Amino acid sequence: MKTYEVEVRIWLKPSVFDPQGHAVEQALHTLGYSEASDLRIGKYMHLTVQGESEQQAKTRVEEMCERVLSNPVMETYAYTLKEVALS
Amino acid sequence: MKTYEVEVRIWLKPSVFDPQGHAVEQALHTLGYSEASDLRIGKYMHLTVQGESEQQAKTRVEEMCERVLSNPVMETYAYTLKEVALS
């Protein structure tokens, strides 16, 4: 069994309005950072996954993303997965 | 003036308990993904920044992260910044 470190990023699809991102962008402008624009906020997750192989671990992570971690109707996800050498 | 695409990841410091991450991990286990562990959830932001130079843009992004986007007491941030070629 191998150990993999996984990073998942989940964000709203471009067609979906992001009120939180809009509010934070307004705050940045109010505080003098008018050079910031198009701010969108999503979720960032970091987890460890055990797996027989990299492919098997990837399949399971994609299942987790589609069934639990993200809402496929409104959100898009991307992930990175790398094996962790156990000391 | 140049345009930069910025990705920011913000997550709780290791010493801070992450109730949301804990709850999602429990949900994964309940749904049969017992191979997942150490799940922690943070924020992921994507924005565009105008700047005179890469260094000036980086300085401003770091200010935004420390003053507005993250809570330095409880959170850690990391960011990537790359120039966008305007078509």
Coordinates of N, CA and C in Angstrom, one line a residue:
Chain A
M1 N 0.9 -1.2 0.0 CA 0.0 0.0 0.0 C 0.9 1.2 0.0
K2 N 0.5 2.2 -0.9 CA 1.4 3.4 -1.0 C 0.6 4.6 -0.4
T3 N 1.3 5.7 0.0 CA 0.7 6.9 0.5 C 0.8 8.1 -0.5
Y4 N -0.3 8.7 -0.8 CA -0.3 9.8 -1.7 C -0.8 11.1 -1.1
E5 N -0.1 12.2 -1.4 CA -0.5 13.5 -0.9 C -1.4 14.2 -2.0
V6 N -2.6 14.6 -1.6 CA -3.5 15.1 -2.7 C -3.9 16.6 -2.3
E7 N -3.8 17.4 -3.3 CA -4.3 18.8 -3.2 C -5.5 18.9 -4.2
V8 N -6.6 19.4 -3.7 CA -7.8 19.6 -4.5 C -8.2 21.1 -4.5
R9 N -8.5 21.6 -5.7 CA -9.0 23.0 -5.8 C -10.4 22.9 -6.4
I10 N -11.4 23.5 -5.8 CA -12.8 23.5 -6.2 C -13.3 24.9 -6.3
W11 N -13.8 25.3 -7.5 CA -14.3 26.6 -7.7 C -15.6 26.7 -8.5
L12 N -16.3 27.7 -8.4 CA -17.6 27.9 -9.0 C -17.3 28.0 -10.6
K13 N -18.2 27.4 -11.3 CA -18.1 27.5 -12.8 C -18.3 29.0 -13.2
P14 N -17.6 29.4 -14.3 CA -17.7 30.8 -14.7 C -19.1 31.4 -14.8
S15 N -20.0 30.6 -15.1 CA -21.4 31.1 -15.4 C -22.1 31.4 -14.0
V16 N -21.6 30.9 -12.9 CA -22.2 31.0 -11.6 C -21.7 32.3 -10.9
F17 N -22.6 33.2 -10.5 CA -22.2 34.4 -9.8 C -21.6 34.1 -8.5
D18 N -20.5 34.8 -8.1 CA -19.7 34.5 -6.9 C -19.9 35.6 -5.9
P19 N -20.9 35.7 -5.1 CA -21.1 36.8 -4.2 C -20.0 37.1 -3.2
Q20 N -19.4 35.9 -2.7 CA -18.3 36.1 -1.8 C -17.1 36.7 -2.4
G21 N -16.8 36.2 -3.6 CA -15.7 36.8 -4.4 C -15.9 38.3 -4.7
H22 N -17.1 38.6 -5.0 CA -17.5 40.0 -5.3 C -17.3 40.9 -4.1
A23 N -17.7 40.4 -2.9 CA -17.6 41.1 -1.7 C -16.2 41.4 -1.3
V24 N -15.4 40.4 -1.4 CA -13.9 40.5 -1.1 C -13.2 41.5 -2.0
E25 N -13.6 41.4 -3.3 CA -13.0 42.3 -4.3 C -13.4 43.8 -3.9
Q26 N -14.6 44.0 -3.5 CA -15.0 45.4 -3.1 C -14.2 45.8 -1.9
A27 N -14.0 44.9 -0.9 CA -13.1 45.2 0.2 C -11.7 45.6 -0.2
L28 N -11.2 44.8 -1.1 CA -9.8 45.2 -1.6 C -9.8 46.6 -2.2
H29 N -10.8 46.9 -3.0 CA -10.9 48.2 -3.6 C -11.0 49.3 -2.5
T30 N -11.9 49.0 -1.6 CA -12.1 50.0 -0.5 C -10.8 50.3 0.3
L31 N -9.9 49.2 0.4 CA -8.7 49.4 1.2 C -7.5 49.8 0.3
G32 N -7.9 50.2 -1.0 CA -6.8 50.8 -1.8 C -6.2 49.9 -2.8
Y33 N -6.7 48.7 -3.0 CA -6.1 47.7 -3.9 C -7.0 47.7 -5.2
S34 N -7.1 48.8 -5.9 CA -8.0 48.9 -7.0 C -7.4 48.1 -8.2
E35 N -6.2 47.7 -8.2 CA -5.6 46.9 -9.3 C -6.1 45.5 -9.3
A36 N -6.8 45.1 -8.3 CA -7.3 43.7 -8.2 C -8.7 43.6 -8.9
S37 N -8.9 42.5 -9.7 CA -10.2 42.4 -10.4 C -10.4 40.9 -10.6
D38 N -11.6 40.6 -11.1 CA -12.0 39.2 -11.4 C -11.7 38.2 -10.3
L39 N -12.0 38.6 -9.0 CA -11.6 37.8 -7.9 C -12.8 36.7 -7.7
R40 N -12.4 35.5 -7.7 CA -13.3 34.4 -7.4 C -12.8 33.5 -6.3
I41 N -13.7 33.1 -5.4 CA -13.2 32.3 -4.2 C -13.7 30.9 -4.4
G42 N -12.9 29.9 -4.0 CA -13.3 28.5 -4.0 C -12.7 27.8 -2.8
K43 N -12.8 26.5 -2.8 CA -12.3 25.7 -1.7 C -10.9 25.0 -2.1
Y44 N -10.1 24.9 -1.1 CA -8.8 24.2 -1.3 C -8.7 23.1 -0.2
M45 N -8.4 21.9 -0.7 CA -8.4 20.8 0.3 C -7.0 20.1 0.2
H46 N -6.6 19.6 1.3 CA -5.3 18.9 1.3 C -5.6 17.6 2.1
L47 N -5.3 16.4 1.5 CA -5.5 15.2 2.2 C -4.5 14.1 1.9
T48 N -4.5 13.1 2.6 CA -3.6 11.9 2.4 C -4.5 10.7 1.9
V49 N -4.1 10.0 0.9 CA -4.8 8.9 0.4 C -3.9 7.7 0.3
Q50 N -4.4 6.5 0.8 CA -3.7 5.3 0.7 C -4.2 4.6 -0.6
G51 N -3.2 3.9 -1.4 CA -3.7 3.3 -2.6 C -2.7 2.2 -3.0
E52 N -3.2 1.3 -3.8 CA -2.3 0.2 -4.4 C -1.4 0.8 -5.4
S53 N -1.9 1.7 -6.2 CA -1.1 2.3 -7.3 C -1.6 3.7 -7.5
E54 N -0.8 4.5 -8.3 CA -1.1 5.9 -8.6 C -2.5 6.0 -9.3
Q55 N -2.6 5.1 -10.3 CA -3.9 5.1 -11.1 C -5.1 4.8 -10.2
Q56 N -4.9 3.8 -9.3 CA -6.1 3.4 -8.5 C -6.4 4.6 -7.5
A57 N -5.4 5.2 -7.0 CA -5.6 6.4 -6.1 C -6.2 7.5 -6.8
K58 N -5.8 7.8 -8.1 CA -6.4 8.8 -8.9 C -7.9 8.6 -9.1
T59 N -8.2 7.3 -9.5 CA -9.6 7.0 -9.7 C -10.5 7.3 -8.5
R60 N -9.9 6.9 -7.3 CA -10.7 7.0 -6.1 C -10.8 8.5 -5.7
V61 N -9.8 9.3 -6.0 CA -9.8 10.8 -5.7 C -10.9 11.4 -6.6
E62 N -10.9 11.0 -7.8 CA -11.9 11.6 -8.7 C -13.3 11.3 -8.3
E63 N -13.5 10.1 -7.8 CA -14.8 9.7 -7.3 C -15.2 10.6 -6.0
M64 N -14.2 10.7 -5.1 CA -14.4 11.5 -3.9 C -14.8 13.0 -4.4
C65 N -14.1 13.5 -5.4 CA -14.4 14.9 -5.8 C -15.8 15.0 -6.4
E66 N -16.1 14.0 -7.2 CA -17.4 14.1 -7.9 C -18.6 13.7 -7.0
R67 N -18.4 12.9 -6.0 CA -19.5 12.4 -5.1 C -19.6 13.2 -3.8
V68 N -18.5 13.7 -3.3 CA -18.5 14.3 -1.9 C -18.0 15.7 -1.9
L69 N -16.8 15.9 -2.4 CA -16.1 17.1 -2.2 C -16.6 18.3 -3.0
S70 N -17.1 18.0 -4.2 CA -17.6 19.2 -5.0 C -19.1 18.9 -5.5
N71 N -19.7 20.0 -5.9 CA -21.1 19.9 -6.5 C -20.9 20.1 -8.0
P72 N -20.9 19.0 -8.7 CA -20.7 19.0 -10.2 C -21.6 19.9 -10.9
V73 N -22.8 20.2 -10.4 CA -23.7 21.1 -11.1 C -23.1 22.5 -11.2
M74 N -22.6 23.0 -10.1 CA -22.1 24.4 -10.0 C -20.6 24.6 -9.9
E75 N -19.9 23.5 -9.6 CA -18.5 23.6 -9.4 C -17.6 22.8 -10.3
T76 N -16.4 23.3 -10.5 CA -15.3 22.6 -11.2 C -14.2 22.2 -10.2
Y77 N -13.6 21.1 -10.4 CA -12.5 20.7 -9.5 C -11.2 20.4 -10.3
A78 N -10.1 20.5 -9.7 CA -8.8 20.0 -10.2 C -8.0 19.5 -9.0
Y79 N -7.1 18.5 -9.3 CA -6.4 18.0 -8.2 C -5.0 17.6 -8.6
T80 N -4.1 17.6 -7.6 CA -2.7 17.1 -7.9 C -2.5 15.9 -6.9
L81 N -1.7 14.9 -7.3 CA -1.5 13.8 -6.5 C -0.1 13.3 -6.6
K82 N 0.6 13.2 -5.5 CA 2.0 12.7 -5.6 C 2.3 11.8 -4.5
E83 N 3.1 10.8 -4.8 CA 3.5 9.7 -3.8 C 4.3 10.3 -2.7
V84 N 4.1 9.9 -1.5 CA 4.9 10.4 -0.4 C 5.8 9.3 0.1
A85 N 7.1 9.5 0.1 CA 8.1 8.5 0.5 C 8.0 8.4 2.0
L86 N 7.6 7.3 2.6 CA 7.5 7.2 4.0 C 8.9 6.9 4.6
S87 N 9.2 7.7 5.6 CA 10.5 7.6 6.2 C 10.6 6.5 7.2
Chain B
M1 N 1.6 49.2 -18.1 CA 1.0 48.4 -17.1 C 0.8 47.0 -17.6
K2 N 1.2 46.0 -16.7 CA 1.1 44.6 -17.1 C -0.1 43.9 -16.3
T3 N -0.5 42.8 -16.8 CA -1.6 42.0 -16.2 C -1.1 40.7 -15.7
Y4 N -1.4 40.4 -14.4 CA -0.9 39.2 -13.8 C -2.1 38.3 -13.3
E5 N -2.0 37.0 -13.5 CA -3.0 36.1 -13.0 C -2.4 35.5 -11.7
V6 N -3.2 35.6 -10.7 CA -2.8 35.2 -9.3 C -3.7 34.1 -8.8
E7 N -3.1 33.1 -8.2 CA -3.8 32.1 -7.5 C -3.3 32.1 -6.0
V8 N -4.2 32.2 -5.1 CA -3.9 32.2 -3.7 C -4.5 31.0 -3.0
R9 N -3.7 30.3 -2.2 CA -4.3 29.3 -1.3 C -4.1 29.7 0.2
I10 N -5.1 29.6 0.9 CA -5.1 30.0 2.3 C -5.6 28.8 3.1
W11 N -4.9 28.4 4.2 CA -5.3 27.3 5.0 C -5.0 27.5 6.4
L12 N -5.6 26.8 7.3 CA -5.4 26.9 8.7 C -4.1 26.4 9.1
K13 N -3.4 27.1 10.1 CA -2.1 26.6 10.6 C -2.3 25.2 11.2
P14 N -1.3 24.4 11.1 CA -1.4 23.0 11.6 C -1.9 22.9 13.1
S15 N -1.6 23.9 13.9 CA -2.0 23.8 15.3 C -3.5 24.1 15.5
V16 N -4.1 24.6 14.5 CA -5.5 25.0 14.6 C -6.4 23.9 14.2
F17 N -7.4 23.5 15.0 CA -8.3 22.4 14.7 C -9.2 22.8 13.5
D18 N -9.5 21.9 12.6 CA -10.3 22.2 11.4 C -11.6 21.4 11.4
P19 N -12.6 22.0 12.1 CA -13.9 21.2 12.2 C -14.5 20.8 10.9
Q20 N -14.4 21.7 9.9 CA -15.0 21.5 8.6 C -14.2 20.3 7.9
G21 N -12.9 20.4 8.0 CA -12.1 19.3 7.4 C -12.5 17.9 8.1
H22 N -12.6 18.0 9.4 CA -12.9 16.8 10.2 C -14.3 16.2 9.7
A23 N -15.2 17.1 9.6 CA -16.6 16.7 9.2 C -16.6 16.0 7.8
V24 N -15.9 16.7 6.9 CA -15.8 16.1 5.5 C -15.1 14.8 5.5
E25 N -14.1 14.7 6.3 CA -13.4 13.4 6.3 C -14.3 12.3 6.8
Q26 N -15.1 12.6 7.8 CA -16.0 11.6 8.4 C -17.0 11.2 7.3
A27 N -17.5 12.2 6.5 CA -18.4 11.9 5.4 C -17.8 11.0 4.4
L28 N -16.5 11.2 4.0 CA -15.8 10.3 3.1 C -15.8 8.9 3.7
H29 N -15.4 8.8 4.9 CA -15.4 7.5 5.5 C -16.7 6.8 5.5
T30 N -17.8 7.5 5.9 CA -19.1 7.0 5.9 C -19.5 6.5 4.5
L31 N -19.0 7.2 3.4 CA -19.4 6.8 2.1 C -18.4 5.8 1.5
G32 N -17.5 5.2 2.3 CA -16.7 4.1 1.9 C -15.3 4.5 1.4
Y33 N -14.9 5.7 1.7 CA -13.5 6.1 1.3 C -12.6 6.2 2.5
S34 N -12.5 5.1 3.1 CA -11.7 5.0 4.4 C -10.2 5.3 4.2
E35 N -9.8 5.2 2.9 CA -8.3 5.5 2.6 C -7.9 6.9 2.7
A36 N -8.9 7.8 2.9 CA -8.6 9.2 3.0 C -8.4 9.6 4.4
S37 N -7.4 10.5 4.7 CA -7.1 10.9 6.0 C -6.4 12.3 6.0
D38 N -6.3 12.9 7.2 CA -5.6 14.2 7.3 C -6.2 15.3 6.4
L39 N -7.5 15.2 6.3 CA -8.2 16.2 5.3 C -8.3 17.6 6.0
R40 N -7.8 18.6 5.4 CA -7.9 20.0 5.9 C -8.5 20.8 4.7
I41 N -9.4 21.7 5.1 CA -10.0 22.6 4.1 C -9.5 24.0 4.2
G42 N -9.3 24.7 3.1 CA -8.9 26.1 3.2 C -9.6 26.8 2.0
K43 N -9.1 28.1 1.8 CA -9.7 28.9 0.7 C -8.8 28.9 -0.5
Y44 N -9.4 29.0 -1.7 CA -8.6 29.1 -2.9 C -9.2 30.3 -3.7
M45 N -8.3 31.2 -4.0 CA -8.8 32.4 -4.7 C -8.0 32.6 -6.0
H46 N -8.8 33.1 -7.0 CA -8.2 33.4 -8.3 C -8.5 34.8 -8.6
L47 N -7.5 35.7 -9.0 CA -7.8 37.1 -9.3 C -6.8 37.6 -10.3
T48 N -7.1 38.7 -10.9 CA -6.2 39.4 -11.8 C -5.7 40.7 -11.2
V49 N -4.4 40.9 -11.4 CA -3.8 42.1 -10.8 C -3.0 42.9 -11.8
Q50 N -3.2 44.2 -11.9 CA -2.4 45.1 -12.8 C -1.2 45.5 -12.0
G51 N -0.1 45.6 -12.7 CA 1.2 46.1 -12.0 C 2.2 46.6 -13.0
E52 N 3.1 47.4 -12.5 CA 4.2 48.0 -13.3 C 5.2 46.9 -13.6
S53 N 5.4 46.0 -12.6 CA 6.4 45.0 -12.8 C 6.0 43.8 -11.9
E54 N 6.7 42.6 -12.2 CA 6.3 41.4 -11.4 C 6.6 41.6 -9.9
Q55 N 7.7 42.3 -9.6 CA 8.1 42.5 -8.2 C 7.1 43.4 -7.5
Q56 N 6.7 44.4 -8.2 CA 5.7 45.4 -7.6 C 4.3 44.6 -7.4
A57 N 4.0 43.8 -8.4 CA 2.7 43.1 -8.3 C 2.8 42.1 -7.1
K58 N 3.9 41.4 -7.0 CA 4.1 40.5 -5.9 C 4.0 41.2 -4.5
T59 N 4.6 42.3 -4.4 CA 4.6 43.1 -3.1 C 3.1 43.4 -2.8
R60 N 2.4 43.8 -3.7 CA 1.0 44.2 -3.5 C 0.1 43.0 -3.2
V61 N 0.4 41.9 -3.8 CA -0.4 40.6 -3.6 C -0.1 40.2 -2.1
E62 N 1.1 40.3 -1.7 CA 1.5 39.9 -0.3 C 0.8 40.8 0.7
E63 N 0.7 42.0 0.4 CA -0.1 43.0 1.2 C -1.5 42.6 1.3
M64 N -2.1 42.3 0.1 CA -3.5 41.9 0.1 C -3.8 40.7 0.9
C65 N -2.9 39.7 0.8 CA -3.0 38.4 1.5 C -2.9 38.7 3.0
E66 N -2.0 39.5 3.4 CA -1.8 39.7 4.9 C -2.8 40.6 5.5
R67 N -3.3 41.6 4.7 CA -4.2 42.6 5.3 C -5.7 42.2 5.1
V68 N -6.0 41.5 4.0 CA -7.4 41.3 3.7 C -7.8 39.9 3.5
L69 N -7.1 39.2 2.7 CA -7.5 37.8 2.3 C -7.3 36.8 3.3
S70 N -6.3 36.9 4.2 CA -6.1 35.8 5.2 C -6.0 36.4 6.6
N71 N -6.2 35.6 7.6 CA -6.0 36.0 9.0 C -4.7 35.4 9.5
P72 N -3.7 36.3 9.5 CA -2.3 35.8 9.8 C -2.2 35.1 11.1
V73 N -3.1 35.3 12.1 CA -3.0 34.7 13.4 C -3.3 33.2 13.2
M74 N -4.3 32.8 12.4 CA -4.7 31.4 12.3 C -4.4 30.8 11.0
E75 N -4.1 31.6 10.0 CA -4.0 31.0 8.7 C -2.6 31.3 8.0
T76 N -2.3 30.4 7.1 CA -1.1 30.5 6.3 C -1.5 30.7 4.8
Y77 N -0.7 31.4 4.0 CA -1.1 31.6 2.6 C 0.1 31.3 1.7
A78 N -0.2 30.9 0.5 CA 0.8 30.8 -0.5 C 0.1 31.3 -1.8
Y79 N 1.0 31.8 -2.7 CA 0.3 32.3 -4.0 C 1.3 32.0 -5.2
T80 N 0.7 32.0 -6.3 CA 1.5 32.0 -7.6 C 1.0 33.1 -8.4
L81 N 1.9 33.7 -9.2 CA 1.6 34.9 -10.0 C 2.3 34.7 -11.3
K82 N 1.6 34.9 -12.4 CA 2.2 34.8 -13.7 C 1.6 35.9 -14.7
E83 N 2.5 36.4 -15.5 CA 2.1 37.5 -16.4 C 1.1 36.9 -17.4
V84 N 0.1 37.6 -17.8 CA -0.8 37.2 -18.8 C -0.6 38.0 -20.0
A85 N -0.3 37.3 -21.2 CA -0.1 38.0 -22.4 C -1.4 38.5 -22.9
L86 N -1.6 39.8 -23.1 CA -2.9 40.3 -23.5 C -3.0 40.1 -25.1
S87 N -4.1 39.5 -25.5 CA -4.2 39.3 -27.0 C -4.7 40.6 -27.7

